[in-house]
Coordinates of C-alpha atoms and ligand atoms in Angstrom, one line a residue:
X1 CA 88.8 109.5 139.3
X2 CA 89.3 107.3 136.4
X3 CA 90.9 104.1 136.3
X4 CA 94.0 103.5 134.1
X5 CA 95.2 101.1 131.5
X6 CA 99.5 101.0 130.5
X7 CA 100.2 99.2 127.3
X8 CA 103.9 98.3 127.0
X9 CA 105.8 97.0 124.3
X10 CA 108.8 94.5 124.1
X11 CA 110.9 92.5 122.0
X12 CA 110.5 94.4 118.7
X13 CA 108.4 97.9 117.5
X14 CA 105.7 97.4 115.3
X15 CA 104.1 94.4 116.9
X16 CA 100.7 96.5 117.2
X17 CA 100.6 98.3 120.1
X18 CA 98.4 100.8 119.2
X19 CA 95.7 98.4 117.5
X20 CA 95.7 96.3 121.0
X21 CA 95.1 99.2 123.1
X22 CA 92.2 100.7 120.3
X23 CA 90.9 96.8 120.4
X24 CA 90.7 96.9 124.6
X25 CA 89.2 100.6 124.3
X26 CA 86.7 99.1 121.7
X27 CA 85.8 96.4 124.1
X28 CA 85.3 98.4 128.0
X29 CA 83.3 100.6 125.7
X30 CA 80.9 97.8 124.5
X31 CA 80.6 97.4 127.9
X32 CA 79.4 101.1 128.6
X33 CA 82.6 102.3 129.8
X34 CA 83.6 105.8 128.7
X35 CA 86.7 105.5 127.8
X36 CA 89.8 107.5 125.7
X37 CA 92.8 106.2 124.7
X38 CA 96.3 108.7 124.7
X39 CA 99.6 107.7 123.2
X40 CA 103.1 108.8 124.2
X41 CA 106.1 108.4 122.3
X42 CA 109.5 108.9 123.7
X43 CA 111.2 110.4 120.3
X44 CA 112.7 114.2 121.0
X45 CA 110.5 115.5 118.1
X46 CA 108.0 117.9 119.5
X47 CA 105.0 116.4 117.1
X48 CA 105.9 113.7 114.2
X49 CA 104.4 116.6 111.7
X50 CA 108.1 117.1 110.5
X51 CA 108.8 113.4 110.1
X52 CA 109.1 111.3 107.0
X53 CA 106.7 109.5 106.6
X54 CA 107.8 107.0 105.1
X55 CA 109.9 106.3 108.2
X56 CA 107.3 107.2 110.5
X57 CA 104.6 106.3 108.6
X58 CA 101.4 108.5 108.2
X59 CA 100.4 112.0 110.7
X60 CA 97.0 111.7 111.9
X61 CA 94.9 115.0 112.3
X62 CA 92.8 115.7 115.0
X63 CA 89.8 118.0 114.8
X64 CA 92.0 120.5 116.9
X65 CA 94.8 120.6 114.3
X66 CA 97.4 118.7 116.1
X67 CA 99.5 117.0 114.0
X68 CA 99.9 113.3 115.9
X69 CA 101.1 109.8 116.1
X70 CA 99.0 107.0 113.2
X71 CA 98.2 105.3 116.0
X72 CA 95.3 108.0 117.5
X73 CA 93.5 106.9 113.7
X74 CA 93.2 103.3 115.4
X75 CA 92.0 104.7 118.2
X76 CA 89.2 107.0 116.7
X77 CA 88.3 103.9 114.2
X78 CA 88.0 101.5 117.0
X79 CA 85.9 103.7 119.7
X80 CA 84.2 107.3 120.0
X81 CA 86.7 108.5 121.4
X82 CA 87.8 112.1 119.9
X83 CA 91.8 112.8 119.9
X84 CA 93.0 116.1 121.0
X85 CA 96.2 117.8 121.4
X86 CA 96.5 116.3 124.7
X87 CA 96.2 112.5 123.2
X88 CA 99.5 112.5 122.0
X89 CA 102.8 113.4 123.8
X90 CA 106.4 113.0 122.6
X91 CA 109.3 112.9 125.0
X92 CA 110.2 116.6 122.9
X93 CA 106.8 118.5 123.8
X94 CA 107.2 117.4 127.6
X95 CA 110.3 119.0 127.5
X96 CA 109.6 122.0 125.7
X97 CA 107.2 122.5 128.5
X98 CA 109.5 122.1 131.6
X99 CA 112.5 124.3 129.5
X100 CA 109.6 127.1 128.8
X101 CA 108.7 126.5 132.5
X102 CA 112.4 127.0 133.8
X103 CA 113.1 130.0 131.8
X104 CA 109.8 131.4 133.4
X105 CA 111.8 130.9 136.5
X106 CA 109.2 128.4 137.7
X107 CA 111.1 125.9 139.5
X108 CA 112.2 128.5 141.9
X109 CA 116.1 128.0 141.9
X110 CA 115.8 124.3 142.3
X111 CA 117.8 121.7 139.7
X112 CA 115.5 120.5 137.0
X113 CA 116.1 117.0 137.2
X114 CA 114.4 113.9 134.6
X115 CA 112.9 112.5 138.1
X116 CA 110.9 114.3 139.9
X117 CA 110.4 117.1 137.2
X118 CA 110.5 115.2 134.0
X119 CA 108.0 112.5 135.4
X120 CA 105.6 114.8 137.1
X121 CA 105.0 116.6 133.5
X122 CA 104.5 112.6 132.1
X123 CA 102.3 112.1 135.2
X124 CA 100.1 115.6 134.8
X125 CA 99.6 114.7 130.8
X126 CA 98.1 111.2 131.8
X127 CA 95.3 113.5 133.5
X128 CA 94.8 116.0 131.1
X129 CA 92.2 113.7 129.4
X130 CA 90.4 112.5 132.3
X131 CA 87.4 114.5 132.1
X132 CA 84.5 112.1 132.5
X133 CA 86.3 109.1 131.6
X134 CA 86.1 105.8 133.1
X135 CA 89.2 104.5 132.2
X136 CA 92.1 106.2 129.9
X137 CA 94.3 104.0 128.2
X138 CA 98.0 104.7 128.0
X139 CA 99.9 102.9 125.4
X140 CA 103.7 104.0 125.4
X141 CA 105.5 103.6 122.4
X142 CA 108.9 102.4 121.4
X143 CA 110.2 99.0 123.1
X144 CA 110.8 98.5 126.7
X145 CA 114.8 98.3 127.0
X146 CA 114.9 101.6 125.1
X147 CA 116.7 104.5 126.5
X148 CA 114.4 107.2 125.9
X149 CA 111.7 105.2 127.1
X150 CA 112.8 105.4 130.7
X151 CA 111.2 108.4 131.8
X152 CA 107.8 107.0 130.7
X153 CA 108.2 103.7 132.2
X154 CA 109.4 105.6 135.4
X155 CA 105.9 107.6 135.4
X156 CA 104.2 104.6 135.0
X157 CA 105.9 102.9 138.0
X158 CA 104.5 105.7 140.3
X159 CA 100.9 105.7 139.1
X160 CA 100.9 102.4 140.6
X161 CA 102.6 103.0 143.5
X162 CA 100.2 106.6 144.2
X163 CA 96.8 105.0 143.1
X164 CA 97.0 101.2 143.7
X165 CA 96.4 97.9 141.6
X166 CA 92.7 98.3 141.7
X167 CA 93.5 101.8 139.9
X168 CA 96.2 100.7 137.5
X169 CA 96.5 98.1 135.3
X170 CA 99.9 96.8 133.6
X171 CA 99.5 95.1 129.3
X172 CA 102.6 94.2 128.3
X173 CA 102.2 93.4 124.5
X174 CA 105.5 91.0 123.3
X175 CA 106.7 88.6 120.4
X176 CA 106.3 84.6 120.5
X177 CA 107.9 83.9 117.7
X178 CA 107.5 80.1 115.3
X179 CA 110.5 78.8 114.3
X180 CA 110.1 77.1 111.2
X181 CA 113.1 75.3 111.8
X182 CA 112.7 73.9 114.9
X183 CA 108.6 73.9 114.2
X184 CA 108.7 75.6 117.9
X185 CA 107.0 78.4 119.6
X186 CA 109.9 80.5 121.4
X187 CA 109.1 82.2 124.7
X188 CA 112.5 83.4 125.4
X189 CA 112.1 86.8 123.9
X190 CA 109.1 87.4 126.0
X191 CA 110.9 86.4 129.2
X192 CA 113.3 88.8 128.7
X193 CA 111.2 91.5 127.8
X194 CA 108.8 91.0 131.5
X195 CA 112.5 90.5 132.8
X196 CA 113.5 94.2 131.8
X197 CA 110.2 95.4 132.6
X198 CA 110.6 94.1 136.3
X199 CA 113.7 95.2 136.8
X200 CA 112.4 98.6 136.7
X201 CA 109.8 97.8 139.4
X202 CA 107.2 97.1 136.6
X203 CA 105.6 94.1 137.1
X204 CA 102.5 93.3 134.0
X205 CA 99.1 91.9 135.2
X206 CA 98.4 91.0 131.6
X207 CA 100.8 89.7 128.5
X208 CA 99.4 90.0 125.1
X209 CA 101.5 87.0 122.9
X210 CA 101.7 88.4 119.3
X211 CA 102.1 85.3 117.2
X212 CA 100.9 83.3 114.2
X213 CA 98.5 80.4 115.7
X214 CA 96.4 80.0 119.3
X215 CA 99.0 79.6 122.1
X216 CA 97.8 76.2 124.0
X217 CA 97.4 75.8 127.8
X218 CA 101.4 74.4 127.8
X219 CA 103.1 77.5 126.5
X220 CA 100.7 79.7 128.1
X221 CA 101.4 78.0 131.2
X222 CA 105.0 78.3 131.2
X223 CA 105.1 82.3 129.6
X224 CA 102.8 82.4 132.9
X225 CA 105.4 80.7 135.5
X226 CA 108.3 83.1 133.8
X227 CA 107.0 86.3 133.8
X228 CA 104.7 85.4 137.1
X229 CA 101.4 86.6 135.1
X230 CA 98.7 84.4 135.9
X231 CA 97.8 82.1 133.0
X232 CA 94.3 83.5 132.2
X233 CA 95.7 86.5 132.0
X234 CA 98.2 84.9 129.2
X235 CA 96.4 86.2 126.1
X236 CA 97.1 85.5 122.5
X237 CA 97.7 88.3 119.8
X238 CA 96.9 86.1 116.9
X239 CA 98.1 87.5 113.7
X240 CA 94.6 88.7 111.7
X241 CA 93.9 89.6 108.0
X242 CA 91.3 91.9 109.3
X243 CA 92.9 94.2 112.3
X244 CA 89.1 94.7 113.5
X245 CA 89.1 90.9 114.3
X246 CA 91.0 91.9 117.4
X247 CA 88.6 92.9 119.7
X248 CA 86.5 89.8 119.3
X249 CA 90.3 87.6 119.7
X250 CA 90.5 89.1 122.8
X251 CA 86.8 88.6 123.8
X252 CA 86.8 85.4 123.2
X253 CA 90.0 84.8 125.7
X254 CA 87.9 87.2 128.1
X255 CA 90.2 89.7 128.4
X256 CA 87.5 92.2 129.0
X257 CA 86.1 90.5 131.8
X258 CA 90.2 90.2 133.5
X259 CA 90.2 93.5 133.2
X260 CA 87.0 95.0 134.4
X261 CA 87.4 92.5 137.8
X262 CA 91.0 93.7 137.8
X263 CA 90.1 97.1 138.0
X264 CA 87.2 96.6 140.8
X265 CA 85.0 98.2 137.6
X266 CA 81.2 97.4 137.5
X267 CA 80.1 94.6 136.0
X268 CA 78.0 95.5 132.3
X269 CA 76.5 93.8 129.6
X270 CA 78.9 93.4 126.4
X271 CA 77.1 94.9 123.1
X272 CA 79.3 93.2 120.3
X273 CA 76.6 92.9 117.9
X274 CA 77.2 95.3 115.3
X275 CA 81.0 94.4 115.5
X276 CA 80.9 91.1 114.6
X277 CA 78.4 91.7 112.0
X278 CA 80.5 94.0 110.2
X279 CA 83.4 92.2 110.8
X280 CA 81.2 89.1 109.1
X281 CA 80.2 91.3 106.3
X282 CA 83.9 92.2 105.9
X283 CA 84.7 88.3 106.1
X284 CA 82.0 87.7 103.1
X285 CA 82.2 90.4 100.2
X286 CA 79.7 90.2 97.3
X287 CA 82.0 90.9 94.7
X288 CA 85.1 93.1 94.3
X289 CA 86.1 96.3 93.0
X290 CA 89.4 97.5 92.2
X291 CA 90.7 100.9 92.8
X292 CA 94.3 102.5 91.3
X293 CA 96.0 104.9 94.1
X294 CA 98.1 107.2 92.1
X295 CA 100.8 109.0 94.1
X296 CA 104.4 108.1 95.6
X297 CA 104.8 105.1 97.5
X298 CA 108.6 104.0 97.5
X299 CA 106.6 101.0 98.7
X300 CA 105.7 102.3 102.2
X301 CA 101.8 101.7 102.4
X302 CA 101.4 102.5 106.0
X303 CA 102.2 106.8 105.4
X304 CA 98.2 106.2 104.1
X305 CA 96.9 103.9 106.3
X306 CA 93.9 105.9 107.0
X307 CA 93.3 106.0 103.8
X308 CA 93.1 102.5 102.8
X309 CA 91.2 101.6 106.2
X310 CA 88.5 104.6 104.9
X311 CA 88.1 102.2 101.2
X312 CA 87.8 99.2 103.2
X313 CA 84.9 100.6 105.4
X314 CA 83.2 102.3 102.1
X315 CA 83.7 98.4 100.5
X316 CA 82.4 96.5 103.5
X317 CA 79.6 98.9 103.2
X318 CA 78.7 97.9 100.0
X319 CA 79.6 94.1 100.8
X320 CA 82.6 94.9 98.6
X321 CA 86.4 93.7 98.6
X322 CA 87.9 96.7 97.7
X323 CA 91.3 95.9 95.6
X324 CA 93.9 98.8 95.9
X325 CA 96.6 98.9 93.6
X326 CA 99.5 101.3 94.1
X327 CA 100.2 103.0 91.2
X328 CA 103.6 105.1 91.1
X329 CA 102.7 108.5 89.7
X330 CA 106.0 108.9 87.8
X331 CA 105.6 105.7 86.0
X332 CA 102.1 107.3 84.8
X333 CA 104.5 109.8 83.6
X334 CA 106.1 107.9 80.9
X335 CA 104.0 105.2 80.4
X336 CA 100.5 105.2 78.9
X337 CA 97.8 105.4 81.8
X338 CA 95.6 103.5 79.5
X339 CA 98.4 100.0 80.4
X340 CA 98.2 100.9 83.9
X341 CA 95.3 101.6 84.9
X342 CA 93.4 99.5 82.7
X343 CA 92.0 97.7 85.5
X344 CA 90.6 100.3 87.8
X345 CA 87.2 100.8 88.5
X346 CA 87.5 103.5 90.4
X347 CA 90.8 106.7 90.2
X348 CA 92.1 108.2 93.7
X349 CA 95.2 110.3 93.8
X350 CA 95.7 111.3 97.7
X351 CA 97.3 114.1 99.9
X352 CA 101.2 114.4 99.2
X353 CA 104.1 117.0 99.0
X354 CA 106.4 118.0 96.6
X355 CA 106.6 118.0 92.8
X356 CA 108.0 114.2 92.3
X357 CA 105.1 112.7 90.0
X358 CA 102.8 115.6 90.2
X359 CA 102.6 115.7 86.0
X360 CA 101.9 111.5 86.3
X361 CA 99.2 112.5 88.4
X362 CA 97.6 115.2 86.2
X363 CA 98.2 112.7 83.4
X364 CA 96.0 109.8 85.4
X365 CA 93.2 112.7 85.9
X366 CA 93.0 113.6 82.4
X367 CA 92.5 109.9 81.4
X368 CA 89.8 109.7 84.5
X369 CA 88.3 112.7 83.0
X370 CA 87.9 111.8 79.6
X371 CA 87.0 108.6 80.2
X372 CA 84.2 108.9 82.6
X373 CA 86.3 106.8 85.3
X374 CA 84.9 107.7 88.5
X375 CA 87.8 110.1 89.8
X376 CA 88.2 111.4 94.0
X377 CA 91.5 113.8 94.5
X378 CA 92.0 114.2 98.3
X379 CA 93.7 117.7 99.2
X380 CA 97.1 117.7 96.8
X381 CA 94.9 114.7 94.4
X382 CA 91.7 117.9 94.6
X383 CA 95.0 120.8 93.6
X384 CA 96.2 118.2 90.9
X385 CA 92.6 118.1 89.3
X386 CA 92.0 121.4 89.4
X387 CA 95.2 121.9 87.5
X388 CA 94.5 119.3 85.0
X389 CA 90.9 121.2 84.5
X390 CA 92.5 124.4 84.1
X391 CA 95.0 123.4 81.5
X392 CA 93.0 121.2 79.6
X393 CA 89.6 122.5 79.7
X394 CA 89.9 126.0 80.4
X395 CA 92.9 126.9 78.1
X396 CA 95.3 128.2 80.7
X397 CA 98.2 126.1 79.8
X398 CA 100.8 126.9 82.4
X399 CA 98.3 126.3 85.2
X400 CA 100.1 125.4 88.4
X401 CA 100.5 125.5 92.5
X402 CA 103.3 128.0 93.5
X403 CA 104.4 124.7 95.3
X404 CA 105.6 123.5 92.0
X405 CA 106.3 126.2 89.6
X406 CA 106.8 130.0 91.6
X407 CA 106.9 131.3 88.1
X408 CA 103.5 130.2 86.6
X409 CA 101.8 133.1 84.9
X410 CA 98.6 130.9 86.2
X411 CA 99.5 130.3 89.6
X412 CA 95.7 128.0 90.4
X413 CA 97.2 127.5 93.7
X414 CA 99.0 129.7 96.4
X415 CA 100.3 129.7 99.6
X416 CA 97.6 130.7 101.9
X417 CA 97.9 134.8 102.7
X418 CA 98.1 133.3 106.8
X419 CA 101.0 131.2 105.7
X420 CA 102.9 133.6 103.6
X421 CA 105.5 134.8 105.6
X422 CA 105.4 131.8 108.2
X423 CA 109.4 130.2 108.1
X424 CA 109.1 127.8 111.0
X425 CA 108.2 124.5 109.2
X426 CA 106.7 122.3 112.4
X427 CA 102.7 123.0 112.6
X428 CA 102.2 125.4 110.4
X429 CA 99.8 124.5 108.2
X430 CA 95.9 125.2 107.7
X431 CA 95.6 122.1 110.5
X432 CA 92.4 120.3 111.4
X433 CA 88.9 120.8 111.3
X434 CA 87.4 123.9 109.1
X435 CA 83.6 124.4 108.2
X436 CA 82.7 124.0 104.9
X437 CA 79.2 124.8 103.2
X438 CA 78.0 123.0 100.2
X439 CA 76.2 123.9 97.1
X440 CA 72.7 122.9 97.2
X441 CA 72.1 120.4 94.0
X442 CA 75.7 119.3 93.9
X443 CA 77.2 115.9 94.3
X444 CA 79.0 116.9 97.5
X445 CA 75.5 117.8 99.0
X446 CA 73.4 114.9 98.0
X447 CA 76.5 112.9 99.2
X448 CA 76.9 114.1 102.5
X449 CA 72.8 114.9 102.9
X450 CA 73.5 118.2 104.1
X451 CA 74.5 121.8 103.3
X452 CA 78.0 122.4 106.3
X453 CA 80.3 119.8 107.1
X454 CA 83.3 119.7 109.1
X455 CA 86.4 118.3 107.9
X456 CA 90.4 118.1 108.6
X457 CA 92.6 119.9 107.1
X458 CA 96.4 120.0 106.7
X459 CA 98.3 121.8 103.5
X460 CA 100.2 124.9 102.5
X461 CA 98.5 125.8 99.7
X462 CA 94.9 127.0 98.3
X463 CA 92.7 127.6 96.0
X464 CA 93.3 131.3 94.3
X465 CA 90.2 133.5 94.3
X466 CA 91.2 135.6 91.1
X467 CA 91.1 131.7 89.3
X468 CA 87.5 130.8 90.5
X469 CA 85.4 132.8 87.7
X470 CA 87.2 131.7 85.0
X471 CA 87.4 127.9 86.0
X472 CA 83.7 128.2 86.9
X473 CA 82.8 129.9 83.4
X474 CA 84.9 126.7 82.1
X475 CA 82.7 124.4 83.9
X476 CA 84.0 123.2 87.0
X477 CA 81.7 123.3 89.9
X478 CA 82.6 124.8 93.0
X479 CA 80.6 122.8 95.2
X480 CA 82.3 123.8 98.7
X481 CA 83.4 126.5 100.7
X482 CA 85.0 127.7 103.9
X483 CA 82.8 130.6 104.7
X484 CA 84.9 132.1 107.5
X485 CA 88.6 132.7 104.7
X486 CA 86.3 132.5 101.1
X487 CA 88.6 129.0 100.6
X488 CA 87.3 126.8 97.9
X489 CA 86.9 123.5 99.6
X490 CA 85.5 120.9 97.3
X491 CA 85.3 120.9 93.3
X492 CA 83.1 118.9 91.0
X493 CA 82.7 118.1 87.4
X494 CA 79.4 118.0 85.6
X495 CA 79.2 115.4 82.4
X496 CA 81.1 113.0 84.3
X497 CA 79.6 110.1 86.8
X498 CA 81.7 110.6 89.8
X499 CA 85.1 113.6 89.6
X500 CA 85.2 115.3 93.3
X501 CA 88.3 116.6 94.7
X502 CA 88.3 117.9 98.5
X503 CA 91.0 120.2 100.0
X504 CA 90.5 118.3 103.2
X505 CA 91.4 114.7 104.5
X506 CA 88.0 112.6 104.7
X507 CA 89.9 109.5 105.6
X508 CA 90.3 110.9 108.4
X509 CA 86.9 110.6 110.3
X510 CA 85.9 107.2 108.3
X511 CA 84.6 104.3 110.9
X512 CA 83.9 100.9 110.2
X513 CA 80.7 101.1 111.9
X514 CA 80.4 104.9 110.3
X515 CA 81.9 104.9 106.8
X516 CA 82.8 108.4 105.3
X517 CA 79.8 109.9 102.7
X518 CA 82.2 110.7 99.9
X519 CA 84.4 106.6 100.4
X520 CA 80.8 104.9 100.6
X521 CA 79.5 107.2 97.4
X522 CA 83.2 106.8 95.6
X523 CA 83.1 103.1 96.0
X524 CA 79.9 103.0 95.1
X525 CA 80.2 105.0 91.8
X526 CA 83.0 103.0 91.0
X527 CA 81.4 99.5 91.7
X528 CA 78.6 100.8 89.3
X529 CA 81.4 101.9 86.8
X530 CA 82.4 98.3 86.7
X531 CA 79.3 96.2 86.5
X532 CA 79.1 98.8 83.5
X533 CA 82.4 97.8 81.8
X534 CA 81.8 94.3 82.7
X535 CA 78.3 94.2 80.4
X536 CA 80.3 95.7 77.5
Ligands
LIG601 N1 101.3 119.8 99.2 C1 100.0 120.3 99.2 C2 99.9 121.5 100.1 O1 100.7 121.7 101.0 C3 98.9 119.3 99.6 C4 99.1 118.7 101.0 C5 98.4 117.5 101.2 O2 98.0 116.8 100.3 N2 98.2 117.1 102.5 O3 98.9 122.3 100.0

C-alpha cells in the first residue's frame, strides 16, 4: 500500500503549492522512490478546460487528453511521473460522479450527504493512482479557511485517522511575510493558518515558510512552539529566480530525510547530481538569446507557463539565457514588425483562441519569412503560418480558418469532421496525445531523430485536405502526419533556416533534464541566427 503525502495551503493562493509538492516528488524519487504526484481543486468546474486563462492561468494536457490543472506541468517537469485523468480532481467532477451515481439509484434510498458520500468519492480518487507507487503526493489547492475546501480537508483528516502517522504525512505550505517597515519577519499569519488547520483535527508534521531570506533558528523556533511542529521540521520556502532551485532548498534543510523517517520509508542513497548540474548550468549561461512571443497576453504570463519553462530548458541546453519578450499581436498590427521585433533572434507565435490579433500574427510571420528569422508556430502560431503561406506565396488571398472568417472562399482550416456538430463546449476538442509520422529528409525528422512521434493535442480546427496539393505545389513541406484521420501535423518551409509550425503542443512534454527536440533545435537555430547578425 503506498504511503501518502497532503500539501496544504494557507494564508494566501499562489504561494507555490504545486512547485513544493513537484520539488518533494523530485526529491523521494532521487532517492528511488516511485512516486506520483495528484492535485485536487475544490472549484465546482468539472475540468478548468472552460476557464479563462488568464484567470486561471494555463490548461495542461495529459497524454490521455484530459484537460487539467498548470500545476500537473510542474509535476511532470520535476519527476517521471506521467499525469492522467485521474491526477486531477475538481470538487465538480466528484460530484458529477456521486449525482450520476444517485440517479443510477446507487445509494439505495439512503440521503446523499457531503460526509460520508462526498468524502468517500475524495478518499477512492486518492487511490486511483496507487498502482505501484511508493508514495502519492496530494497537494490540495485553494487556501485552508476556504469553504469549498472543506470536504477535501475532511478526506484528508480520515486518511490519518484509517492508516496512521507512519502512513500519512501532513505539509502545510504558508506565508512569512518581511515587513519593510518594521524590518521584521511576521509569523502571525502562519499561526493562524496551523490554527484553522487544527481546528479541523488537522494537525501538520511539516510547515514549509514561503519568504524572501533563510528563517534563523529564533523564528523557526517560535513558528515551531505555535503551531507545535517540531523545529527541524520548520523549513524555509525561500523565494528563487530559478523554481528548480527548490528541491536542492529543501535538501539542504533535509526535508527529504524528515520525511522518509517520518514515513517509516527505507533508507536510500540521494542521486542529485544531474540536478544540481543543470541547475548550475542554468545559474551560468554562455551568452543570451532573445526570443519575441507574438500572441495576446493582457499581461498574464502564467496562461503559457509551459511554454516559457520549455525555452528555458532548450536555453540551459545550449548554456543559453533565453530572453522572452512578449510581443502583443495587435500592436504588430499597426505598427511596423521591423520596430518591434528588431531584436529577436528567434519568432514564436503560440497556441491561442479567437480572432483578436490573428492578422498581427500573420503580419510577424511574413517578416520571419522573408527575412530568414528563424520562425516555430505552435498549433494556432502552425494555422497562422500556414495562412500567411497560402496568401502570400501561393496566391490564395482570402486564405483563412473557419474559426475566423466562416465565409472564406479558401477556408485552409476547418473544424475537424469529429467536431462538426459537437455543441457542448467542455472537452471537446482533438485532446492529448496523437501519433504523428514524419517525412524522412525533413527538418522535423532530423530534429526529433526519428520517423513517429507522439505529441498533445488540443484545438478545434485542422488542416483541410482539398488545400494540401496546392500549398505543397507552392512549396510548403508537409513534413507530418497523423496516420490514423490523414491530419497534417507539422509544416516546414524550404529556403529558410529554421520555419516549423506543429498542430500540437511540444511544450508540453519539455524537461529540464529532457528538453523538447524542436525548443533545443529552435533555440539553437536562433542563437546561430544571432551570432550571424552580430558579425554583420
Ligand atoms: N484556436 C485554434 C483551434 O481551436 C488553435 C488552438 C490552440 O492553439 N490551442 O484549432
Amino acid at each position: 500500500m503506498p504511503k501518502f503525502i497532503f500539501v496544504t495551503g494557507g494564508v494566501l493562493s499562489a504561494l507555490g503549492k504545486g512547485i513544493a509538492a513537484a520539488s518533494i516528488g523530485m526529491l523521494l524519487e532521487s532517492h528511488g522512490y516511485k512516486i506520483t504526484l495528484q492535485k485536487f481543486d475544490p472549484y465546482l468546474n468539472v475540468d478548468p478546460g472552460t476557464m479563462n486563462p488568464f484567470q486561471h492561468g494555463e490548461v495542461y494536457v495529459t497524454d490521455d487528453g484530459a484537460e487539467t490543472d498548470l500545476d500537473l506541468g510542474h509535476y511532470e517537469r520535476f519527476t517521471s511521473t506521467k499525469t492522467t485523468k485521474a491526477h486531477n480532481w475538481t470538487a465538480g467532477k466528484i460530484y458529477e460522479t456521486i449525482l450520476r451515481k444517485e440517479r443510477e439509484g446507487q445509494f439505495l434510498g439512503k440521503t446523499v450527504q457531503v460526509i460520508p458520500h462526498v468524502t468517500d468519492e475524495i478518499k477512492s480518487a486518492f487511490y486511483a493512482v496507487s498502482n505501484d507507487n511508493d508514495i502519492i503526493i496530494i497537494e490540495i489547492g485553494g487556501t485552508v479557511g476556504d469553504i469549498e475546501g472543506l470536504p477535501f480537508l475532511e478526506a484528508i483528516r480520515q486518511m490519518r485517522l484509517a492508516l496512521g502517522p507512519e502512513n500519512t504525512l501532513f505539509v502545510h505550505l504558508t506565508l512569512v511575510p518581511f515587513i519593510k517597515t518594521s524590518g521584521e519577519l511576521k509569523t502571525k499569519p502562519t499561526q493562524h493558518s496551523v490554527k484553522e488547520l487544527r481546528a479541523i483535527g488537522i494537525q501538520p508534521d511539516i510547515i514549509l515558510c514561503r519568504t524572501d531570506r533563510f528563517l534563523g533558528p529564533e523564528i523557526r523556533q517560535k513558528i515551531s512552539l505555535f503551531t507545535n511542529v517540531p523545529l527541524e521540521a520548520v523549513i524555509t520556502a525561500k523565494d528563487v529566480d530559478n523554481i528548480y532551485e527548490i528541491p536542492l532548498i529543501f535538501a539542504q534543510q533535509g526535508l527529504d530525510k524528515i520525511i522518509i523517517n517520518r514515513l517509516h520509508l527505507p533508507p536510500r542513497r540521494r542521486q542529485l547530481k544531474k540536478w544540481k548540474d543543470m541547475v548550475e548550468r542554468r545559474r551560468h549561461p554562455r551568452d543570451e538569446v532573445n526570443i519575441a512571443l507574438v500572441g495576446k497576453y493582457a499581461g498574464l504570463h502564467d496562461s503559457y507557463i509551459s511554454l516559457k519553462q520549455a525555452l528555458d530548458h532548450a536555453g540551459t541546453a545550449h548554456h543559453l539565457k533565453v530572453n522572452i519578450s512578449w510581443v502583443e499581436a495587435e500592436d504588430v498590427e499597426d505598427q511596423s514588425p521591423e520596430c518591434l521585433l528588431q531584436d529577436a533572434d528567434g519568432i514564436l507565435v503560440p497556441g491561442g483562441f479567437g480572432v483578436r490579433g490573428i492578422e498581427g500574427k500573420i503580419k510577424a510571420i511574413t517578416y520571419a519569412r522573408r527575412n530568414q528569422i528563424p520562425f516555430f508556430g505552435i498549433c494556432l502560431g502552425m494555422q497562422c503560418a500556414t495562412i500567411e503561406f497560402a496568401r502570400h506565396v501561393a496566391g490564395l488571398k482570402e486564405a483563412n480558418s473557419t474559426e475566423f472568417n466562416a465565409r472564406t472562399p479558401h477556408k485552409v482550416f476547418f473544424k475537424w469532421r469529429e467536431l462538426k456538430n459537437v455543441k457542448q463546449l467542455g472537452g471537446t476538442m482533438r485532446l492529448g496525445a496523437y501519433l504523428c509520422r514524419l517525412k524522412k529528409g525533413s527538418l522535423a525528422e532530423k530534429t526529433y531523430g526519428r520517423l513517429t512521434i507522439w505529441e498533445r493535442h488540443r484545438h478545434r480546427y485542422e488542416f483541410n485536405p482539398a488545400f494540401e496539393p496546392i500549398l505543397s505545389k507552392a512549396g510548403l513541406i508537409i513534413s507530418g502526419k497523423n496516420p490514423d484521420h490523414n491530419l497534417v501535423e507539422i509544416i516546414e518551409l524550404p529556403d529558410h533556416p529554421w520555419f516549423l509550425g506543429c498542430q500540437f503542443h511540444p511544450e508540453f512534454k519539455s524537461k529540464p533534464l529532457q528538453p523538447h527536440p524542436l525548443f533545443k533545435a529552435f533555440i539553437g537555430a536562433s542563437y546561430a541566427y544571432r551570432c550571424q547578425k552580430n558579425k554583420a
